[in-house]
Amino acid sequence: MIVKTKSGEIEGIKEDLYYSFKGIPYAESPTGKNRWLAPKPVKPWSDVKSCKEFGSICPQNELVYEQEATSDYETGSNQNEDCLSLNIWTSDLNSKKPVLVWIHGGAYFLGSGADCLSDSEDICRDGKYIVVSMNYRLACFGFLRLIDLTDGKIPSTGNEALLDQIEALKWIQANISSFGGDSKNITLIGQSAGGHSIGTLLAMPDAKGLFQKAIVCDGGSETIQPKEEANRLALKLLKEYKIDPSDIDGINSLRIEDLKAFDAKMQDPNHPFTQDLDFATQAHAKPCVDGVYIPDEPLKLIQAGSAKEVAVILGTSDAEAFGYDEIYPGLREWNVDEAIEFEMKDWLRKSKFLNISESSARKDIKKLFDAYEVHLSSIEMDSSPAECFLKINGHKWFWVSTIRLAEALSKNSNKVFNYNWTFPGPHGSPYHGSSLPFFLDYLNSEVGKQMCGDNESVQKLGTIINKIVDNFLTSGDPNKSDDTPVWPAFDKNMESLLFAETIQTVKDFNSSLRKSWNQVEEKIPGNL
């Protein structure tokens, strides 16, 4: 099957009932003189381009995929800096269907557009939608700010990965009609770093108008850092390889292996790099408030109305850090004082940008531990220091930021729909990513069954969420059918849907915990 795009003709293949077009370049290769720079629109080609296989993925350390590789995580070892491509699945080239664009997660240093999307029959929801995914630059390939250190000779802002996503969305908007998609009905869906990406795109002027709806799973708008922090990270990279910031040739000569090795140190939570209190945020690369592409903190821009036209579904698991024991050696033996001292590291790291002292931080952390112990005991759950620590960190990374994003969005919109996920699944607890196979509709794949189970309750919940997502993708309103639960818009009453064994509406979910977080330094949650 050959399709004509504005970039040139491409050839895809038929997969069961669907056509797939994989590895479509949406920007020029970010290599050579383009390394670290904002993406450039792809130059048109004259021959028919074969787009039958996934493109190369951004170089990355396979810390996760070696353990979790399945048929639904087909990243393989095809790593190359020339990675800016996207993938399209469609059942009908001559229709005008809603478009669902998947932005993968992976903490901004893992993943690809192939993640979770191996089964077109599932993800296209019986042919109702066009599905698109993308690769974007990761870690030091996509978030390295060099403009200040090099006096503008390498003008990278540190947000090139998000600019990749925007360039992909521009290509999609310009070309998706050739694949049977409606360019005026585009919904983004992302989880974890993909969700945080969307939470940031909602604030970015360059992304305005490129999508009409968004589904944010386990994400927010606070996984950012000040530009001073991005500069500090870049300087540490140069010092690692003994390169002076004025040595532009030396910087450009850094090998892929060098950047991956540096990234690996930052990605290891127990490496001295990540324990270095010189870093005010968690050390690995992430977006920064550069004053240009991200003019201010995203939440402030969203509160001011940057995303008022966008309908948004957003939510998190209630136990985002479930199963993270291996990150914290000896966690289960900690007493409450040891747990507080470990948590102190993160607060002190951030204190250089915040008006907190060691004594005030310790008092606030103790108050949080007390609140979580009371909360967990009240719902008859393990309230040990380890469980309190994990719950606090899961909420710190994701839940608090999500509620704040919902509040910011709702100031200018009545199209904001919040959920909280407590459905236990096969592991006895929700966890980071619990909701994704339901919202992205890969429950019946191998990895979907591993994550969520395969029983009557899973299928029943999956059917309901499918209908909700159908309503939302079509109209921007999850309530457009009589056979789904009423989902109230998030407003000052803070109502949300609770996805549990039964679905119910709740008001101000985990109210006491939210109030506890509101009493501590507001920028501790998230990664600022």
XYZ file of C-alpha atoms in Angstrom:
528
model
C 0.000 0.000 0.000
C 1.435 3.352 -1.111
C 0.321 6.671 0.403
C 1.279 10.135 -0.807
C 2.285 12.546 1.959
C 3.564 16.111 1.767
C 7.026 14.709 2.433
C 6.836 12.112 -0.328
C 5.319 8.718 -1.069
C 5.619 5.911 1.477
C 4.856 2.212 1.260
C 3.365 0.292 4.168
C 2.003 -3.209 4.657
C -1.284 -4.901 5.474
C -1.454 -6.398 8.977
C -4.613 -8.478 9.340
C -7.402 -5.895 8.943
C -5.106 -2.884 9.205
C -2.454 -1.053 7.250
C 0.721 -0.101 9.061
C 3.326 2.482 8.087
C 6.379 2.334 10.323
C 9.569 4.345 10.571
C 8.235 7.420 8.740
C 10.779 10.262 9.105
C 9.120 13.382 10.502
C 12.299 15.471 10.868
C 15.814 15.648 9.558
C 18.330 13.367 11.236
C 19.529 14.952 14.535
C 23.117 13.942 13.839
C 26.289 15.743 12.800
C 25.705 19.490 12.823
C 22.091 18.889 13.886
C 23.014 17.063 17.092
C 21.319 18.637 20.134
C 19.570 21.225 17.967
C 15.835 21.739 17.569
C 14.405 19.342 14.972
C 14.275 20.547 11.392
C 11.314 19.664 9.132
C 12.092 16.614 7.076
C 13.203 17.317 3.508
C 10.847 15.821 0.899
C 12.043 12.685 -0.882
C 11.441 11.721 -4.493
C 11.415 7.917 -4.443
C 8.840 5.752 -2.684
C 10.135 5.235 0.865
C 9.678 1.781 2.358
C 8.003 2.144 5.774
C 7.413 -1.469 6.769
C 9.531 -1.741 9.928
C 9.976 0.321 13.074
C 12.744 2.895 12.797
C 15.837 3.070 14.950
C 15.296 4.041 18.574
C 17.198 6.704 20.470
C 20.362 5.293 22.087
C 19.585 4.193 25.631
C 20.736 1.938 28.405
C 18.519 -1.112 28.404
C 18.104 -1.285 32.164
C 14.439 -2.134 31.853
C 14.014 -3.978 28.598
C 16.469 -6.731 29.475
C 14.134 -7.708 32.319
C 10.746 -6.916 30.840
C 11.134 -7.687 27.159
C 8.023 -9.221 25.616
C 6.482 -9.288 22.189
C 4.895 -5.936 23.044
C 8.256 -4.270 23.704
C 9.965 -4.702 20.363
C 12.737 -2.182 20.866
C 15.538 -4.628 20.259
C 19.057 -3.289 19.812
C 18.419 -1.054 16.788
C 19.755 2.094 18.426
C 20.868 5.127 16.454
C 20.844 8.894 16.897
C 18.978 9.051 13.598
C 15.746 8.116 15.385
C 13.104 10.756 14.619
C 10.375 8.671 13.034
C 6.731 7.869 13.632
C 4.365 4.960 13.019
C 0.760 4.894 11.797
C -1.907 2.192 11.952
C -5.163 2.622 10.025
C -7.974 0.464 8.678
C -9.293 2.883 6.073
C -7.374 5.431 4.037
C -10.487 7.203 2.789
C -12.301 8.039 6.000
C -12.089 10.873 8.519
C -11.549 9.135 11.837
C -10.383 10.431 15.214
C -6.619 10.165 15.692
C -4.943 8.789 18.823
C -1.267 9.716 19.253
C 0.773 7.681 21.755
C 3.734 9.321 23.524
C 5.773 6.621 25.246
C 7.115 6.798 28.777
C 10.386 5.626 30.282
C 11.525 8.401 32.656
C 12.774 10.408 29.661
C 15.655 7.954 29.191
C 13.999 4.730 27.987
C 11.495 3.551 25.427
C 10.325 4.000 21.876
C 7.211 4.407 19.787
C 6.993 0.632 19.449
C 6.212 0.134 23.140
C 2.811 -1.463 23.818
C 1.696 -1.186 20.177
C 2.438 -4.531 18.583
C -1.193 -5.611 18.154
C -2.985 -3.299 15.722
C -6.311 -5.060 16.184
C -6.374 -3.972 19.821
C -4.954 -0.480 19.608
C -7.135 0.619 16.673
C -10.240 -0.408 18.648
C -11.880 -2.349 15.837
C -10.856 0.174 13.240
C -12.600 3.156 14.818
C -9.430 5.217 15.106
C -6.121 6.026 13.480
C -3.247 5.313 15.880
C 0.125 7.067 15.711
C 3.260 6.720 17.818
C 6.610 8.466 17.701
C 10.240 8.226 18.716
C 11.843 11.253 20.294
C 15.309 11.961 21.669
C 16.001 10.825 25.222
C 18.290 11.674 28.139
C 21.425 13.610 27.118
C 20.515 13.222 23.441
C 17.325 15.262 23.908
C 17.659 17.286 27.112
C 21.224 18.637 27.110
C 21.286 22.423 27.545
C 24.466 23.843 26.034
C 23.422 27.311 24.903
C 24.719 29.046 28.033
C 27.906 27.051 28.571
C 29.002 27.521 24.955
C 27.914 31.177 24.645
C 25.366 30.154 22.046
C 27.770 28.251 19.779
C 25.710 25.124 20.467
C 22.255 26.670 20.942
C 20.483 23.710 22.520
C 17.923 24.812 25.116
C 17.539 21.473 26.897
C 14.022 20.938 25.555
C 14.838 19.441 22.170
C 13.040 16.170 23.024
C 9.774 18.048 23.524
C 10.423 19.977 20.320
C 10.754 16.569 18.619
C 7.279 15.698 19.865
C 5.935 19.010 18.582
C 7.573 18.471 15.165
C 5.965 15.022 14.996
C 2.571 16.544 15.829
C 3.041 19.126 13.069
C 3.758 16.332 10.595
C 0.726 14.398 11.801
C -1.568 17.409 11.502
C -0.324 18.117 7.965
C -0.518 14.525 6.689
C -2.926 12.398 8.701
C -5.841 13.005 6.322
C -3.962 10.902 3.744
C -4.292 7.955 6.140
C -7.999 8.436 6.854
C -7.543 10.617 9.940
C -9.238 13.829 11.011
C -6.557 16.480 11.531
C -8.974 18.470 13.695
C -9.692 15.592 16.063
C -6.352 14.540 17.552
C -5.995 13.086 21.050
C -2.676 12.571 22.804
C -2.217 9.712 25.251
C 0.892 9.232 27.361
C 1.970 7.448 30.511
C 4.727 8.323 33.001
C 7.255 10.441 31.075
C 4.759 10.380 28.214
C 2.132 11.772 30.576
C 4.578 14.356 31.908
C 5.391 15.272 28.297
C 1.731 15.994 27.612
C 1.445 17.930 30.872
C 4.271 20.134 29.609
C 3.034 20.385 26.001
C -0.213 21.791 27.409
C 1.845 24.808 28.505
C 4.089 25.239 25.454
C 3.095 27.938 22.940
C 4.544 25.954 20.022
C 2.199 23.030 20.761
C -0.964 25.109 20.797
C -3.572 23.903 18.305
C -1.750 20.673 17.443
C -4.140 18.502 19.495
C -7.648 18.886 20.881
C -7.767 16.270 23.649
C -5.360 14.461 25.959
C -5.278 11.404 28.224
C -2.565 11.737 30.870
C -1.789 8.534 32.780
C 0.600 8.832 35.742
C 1.940 12.226 34.734
C 1.778 15.912 35.599
C 3.377 19.235 34.743
C 6.131 19.441 37.352
C 8.797 17.075 36.043
C 10.932 20.006 35.021
C 13.999 21.794 36.286
C 15.292 25.379 36.324
C 17.637 26.203 33.468
C 20.403 26.699 36.043
C 19.998 23.052 36.972
C 20.139 21.990 33.320
C 23.357 24.007 32.965
C 24.813 22.275 36.003
C 24.040 18.869 34.559
C 25.638 19.734 31.206
C 28.737 21.070 32.973
C 29.025 17.835 34.936
C 28.956 15.888 31.669
C 31.761 18.004 30.240
C 33.814 17.642 33.405
C 33.308 13.879 33.270
C 35.109 13.814 29.922
C 37.491 16.694 30.690
C 36.095 18.933 27.962
C 36.222 22.707 28.363
C 32.910 24.431 27.477
C 34.791 26.538 24.919
C 35.954 23.375 23.100
C 33.062 23.054 20.653
C 34.831 20.401 18.579
C 35.444 18.382 21.723
C 31.786 18.558 22.709
C 30.660 17.545 19.244
C 33.101 14.635 19.246
C 31.421 12.958 22.233
C 30.537 9.420 21.184
C 27.200 7.721 21.637
C 28.932 5.394 24.098
C 30.146 8.382 26.136
C 26.670 9.868 26.430
C 25.125 6.505 27.290
C 27.745 5.874 29.968
C 27.060 9.260 31.550
C 23.313 8.673 31.360
C 23.743 5.262 33.016
C 25.380 6.854 36.044
C 22.591 9.376 36.380
C 19.914 6.721 35.974
C 21.274 4.552 38.794
C 19.529 5.713 42.009
C 22.389 4.327 44.109
C 25.267 5.838 42.112
C 27.227 8.729 43.704
C 26.040 10.951 40.839
C 22.441 10.725 42.027
C 23.400 11.155 45.671
C 25.322 14.342 44.928
C 23.537 17.187 46.674
C 24.988 19.536 44.073
C 21.923 18.574 42.033
C 18.710 20.177 43.222
C 16.575 17.711 41.268
C 16.883 14.039 40.518
C 19.986 14.054 38.391
C 18.887 12.619 35.067
C 18.027 14.885 32.161
C 14.535 16.326 31.833
C 12.821 19.461 30.460
C 13.778 22.847 31.846
C 12.129 26.241 32.101
C 14.216 27.818 29.355
C 12.252 31.070 29.079
C 11.663 30.501 25.365
C 9.914 27.247 24.487
C 8.785 26.847 28.107
C 8.442 30.514 29.100
C 7.536 29.833 32.735
C 6.688 26.949 35.032
C 4.079 24.897 33.130
C 1.509 24.986 35.944
C 1.570 28.780 35.934
C 1.035 28.888 32.171
C -1.804 26.384 32.392
C -3.409 28.318 35.241
C -3.290 31.350 32.943
C -5.226 29.461 30.268
C -2.627 27.999 27.905
C -4.696 24.793 27.512
C -8.233 26.072 27.962
C -9.423 24.603 24.643
C -8.099 21.087 25.367
C -10.292 18.389 26.965
C -8.235 16.290 29.380
C -8.599 12.971 31.197
C -5.902 12.508 33.824
C -5.191 10.294 36.797
C -2.799 8.035 38.661
C -2.580 4.783 40.531
C -2.962 5.085 44.294
C 0.225 3.065 44.797
C 2.606 4.396 42.141
C 5.713 3.075 43.925
C 4.381 -0.432 44.608
C 7.148 -2.937 43.856
C 9.967 -0.386 43.988
C 11.673 -2.100 46.940
C 14.761 -2.997 44.887
C 15.553 0.676 44.404
C 16.029 1.096 48.150
C 18.356 -1.525 49.667
C 17.247 -2.535 53.168
C 13.940 -0.680 52.873
C 11.909 -3.308 54.745
C 14.222 -3.104 57.753
C 14.069 0.682 58.103
C 12.530 2.220 61.174
C 10.673 5.503 60.791
C 13.741 7.622 61.621
C 15.786 5.841 58.929
C 12.974 6.337 56.405
C 12.770 10.030 57.268
C 16.549 10.444 56.916
C 16.510 8.826 53.483
C 13.647 11.060 52.368
C 15.617 14.041 53.662
C 18.175 13.579 50.867
C 15.660 14.606 48.230
C 14.404 17.584 50.214
C 17.889 18.877 50.965
C 18.835 18.485 47.322
C 15.954 20.769 46.408
C 16.578 23.206 49.240
C 19.028 25.272 47.173
C 16.030 26.509 45.142
C 13.554 26.519 48.014
C 13.123 28.410 51.245
C 13.485 25.422 53.559
C 16.035 24.436 56.158
C 17.123 21.004 57.299
C 15.169 21.346 60.532
C 11.971 22.519 58.821
C 12.274 19.778 56.207
C 12.651 17.102 58.863
C 9.563 18.373 60.694
C 7.502 18.408 57.488
C 8.600 14.901 56.533
C 7.719 13.630 60.008
C 4.250 15.180 59.646
C 3.823 13.396 56.296
C 4.871 10.055 57.759
C 2.417 10.534 60.615
C -0.390 11.381 58.196
C 0.332 8.368 55.991
C 0.536 6.022 58.963
C -2.887 7.180 60.137
C -4.308 6.952 56.599
C -3.002 3.450 55.899
C -4.148 2.203 59.291
C -7.618 3.667 58.737
C -8.056 1.606 55.557
C -6.556 -1.484 57.209
C -3.378 -1.551 55.155
C 0.254 -2.047 56.114
C 1.368 1.193 57.784
C 5.006 0.245 58.342
C 7.745 2.851 57.689
C 8.547 1.087 54.407
C 4.966 1.266 53.161
C 4.598 4.870 54.280
C 7.842 5.711 52.463
C 6.709 4.045 49.225
C 3.269 5.608 49.370
C 4.725 9.048 50.047
C 7.147 8.770 47.142
C 4.548 7.416 44.715
C 2.302 10.324 45.593
C 5.189 12.798 45.525
C 6.249 11.765 42.024
C 2.818 11.486 40.427
C -0.419 11.916 42.388
C 0.171 15.367 43.905
C 1.349 16.731 40.543
C -1.692 15.245 38.816
C -4.139 16.842 41.251
C -2.362 20.172 40.851
C -2.543 19.840 37.078
C -6.266 19.052 37.294
C -6.788 22.128 39.479
C -4.816 24.322 37.073
C -6.697 23.054 34.016
C -10.097 23.409 35.665
C -9.573 27.137 36.268
C -10.274 27.729 32.583
C -12.125 24.617 31.453
C -15.078 22.405 32.315
C -13.626 19.591 30.226
C -11.235 18.142 32.832
C -11.877 14.614 34.108
C -9.809 13.138 36.928
C -9.547 9.471 37.931
C -7.916 7.539 40.745
C -6.905 3.926 40.203
C -7.202 1.356 42.989
C -8.164 -1.708 40.919
C -5.804 -4.345 42.375
C -5.163 -6.568 39.355
C -3.154 -9.793 39.666
C -0.546 -8.309 42.022
C -2.933 -7.386 44.820
C -2.193 -3.688 44.445
C -2.344 -1.006 41.780
C 1.047 0.293 40.632
C 2.734 2.639 38.195
C 1.150 1.961 34.811
C -1.840 -0.030 36.093
C -4.350 1.908 34.029
C -2.456 2.077 30.728
C -3.480 -1.276 29.192
C -7.104 -0.257 29.779
C -6.844 3.232 28.296
C -4.553 2.240 25.418
C -6.508 -0.999 24.936
C -3.895 -3.735 24.939
C -5.453 -5.816 27.707
C -5.490 -8.903 25.518
C -1.825 -8.763 24.589
C 0.799 -10.799 26.425
C 2.082 -7.844 28.434
C -1.465 -6.626 29.084
C -2.400 -9.933 30.680
C 0.804 -9.916 32.726
C 0.040 -6.447 34.022
C -3.692 -6.662 34.574
C -4.692 -10.315 34.640
C -7.257 -12.003 32.434
C -10.480 -12.639 34.291
C -14.081 -11.507 34.238
C -13.549 -8.422 36.401
C -10.669 -7.240 34.188
C -12.688 -7.714 31.015
C -15.732 -5.995 32.532
C -13.693 -2.960 33.553
C -11.950 -2.967 30.186
C -15.306 -2.885 28.361
C -16.485 0.109 30.382
C -13.245 2.038 29.885
C -13.328 1.277 26.172
C -16.729 2.935 25.931
C -15.534 5.899 27.984
C -12.493 6.323 25.742
C -14.683 5.961 22.631
C -16.854 8.804 23.871
C -13.864 10.965 24.688
C -11.931 10.379 21.458
C -15.007 11.159 19.418
C -16.400 14.164 21.263
C -14.101 15.216 24.114
C -16.773 14.160 26.619
C -16.530 10.730 28.350
C -20.261 10.904 29.161
C -21.676 10.613 25.641
C -23.418 7.270 26.196
C -26.014 5.960 28.644
C -24.174 2.733 29.508
C -21.134 4.283 31.210
C -20.795 5.775 34.699
C -21.376 9.510 34.942
C -17.976 11.161 35.118
C -18.278 14.638 36.656
C -15.949 17.346 35.444
C -13.234 18.227 37.936
C -13.970 21.559 39.614
C -13.788 23.131 43.066
C -15.629 20.072 44.446
C -12.694 17.926 43.272
C -14.865 15.024 42.140
C -13.244 12.130 40.310
C -13.962 8.588 39.188
C -12.518 5.827 41.326
C -11.638 2.785 39.221
C -11.792 -0.082 41.710
C -13.610 -3.419 41.747
C -16.656 -1.202 41.260
C -16.562 2.262 39.694
C -17.781 5.115 41.846
C -17.636 8.880 42.080
C -15.533 10.236 44.944
C -15.052 13.756 46.250
C -11.564 14.966 47.160
C -9.935 11.528 47.045
C -7.365 11.023 49.839
C -8.425 14.401 51.219
C -6.353 14.221 54.412
C -3.194 13.357 52.459
C -3.750 16.143 49.946
C -4.135 18.626 52.799
C -0.940 17.300 54.377
C 0.968 17.929 51.150
C -0.475 21.435 50.949
C 1.164 22.220 54.303
C 4.722 21.517 53.098
C 6.917 23.334 50.576
C 4.834 23.294 47.399
C 7.730 22.421 45.081
C 8.799 19.257 46.847
C 6.367 17.082 44.820
C 7.198 16.429 41.200
C 10.856 16.768 40.263
C 11.492 20.498 40.423
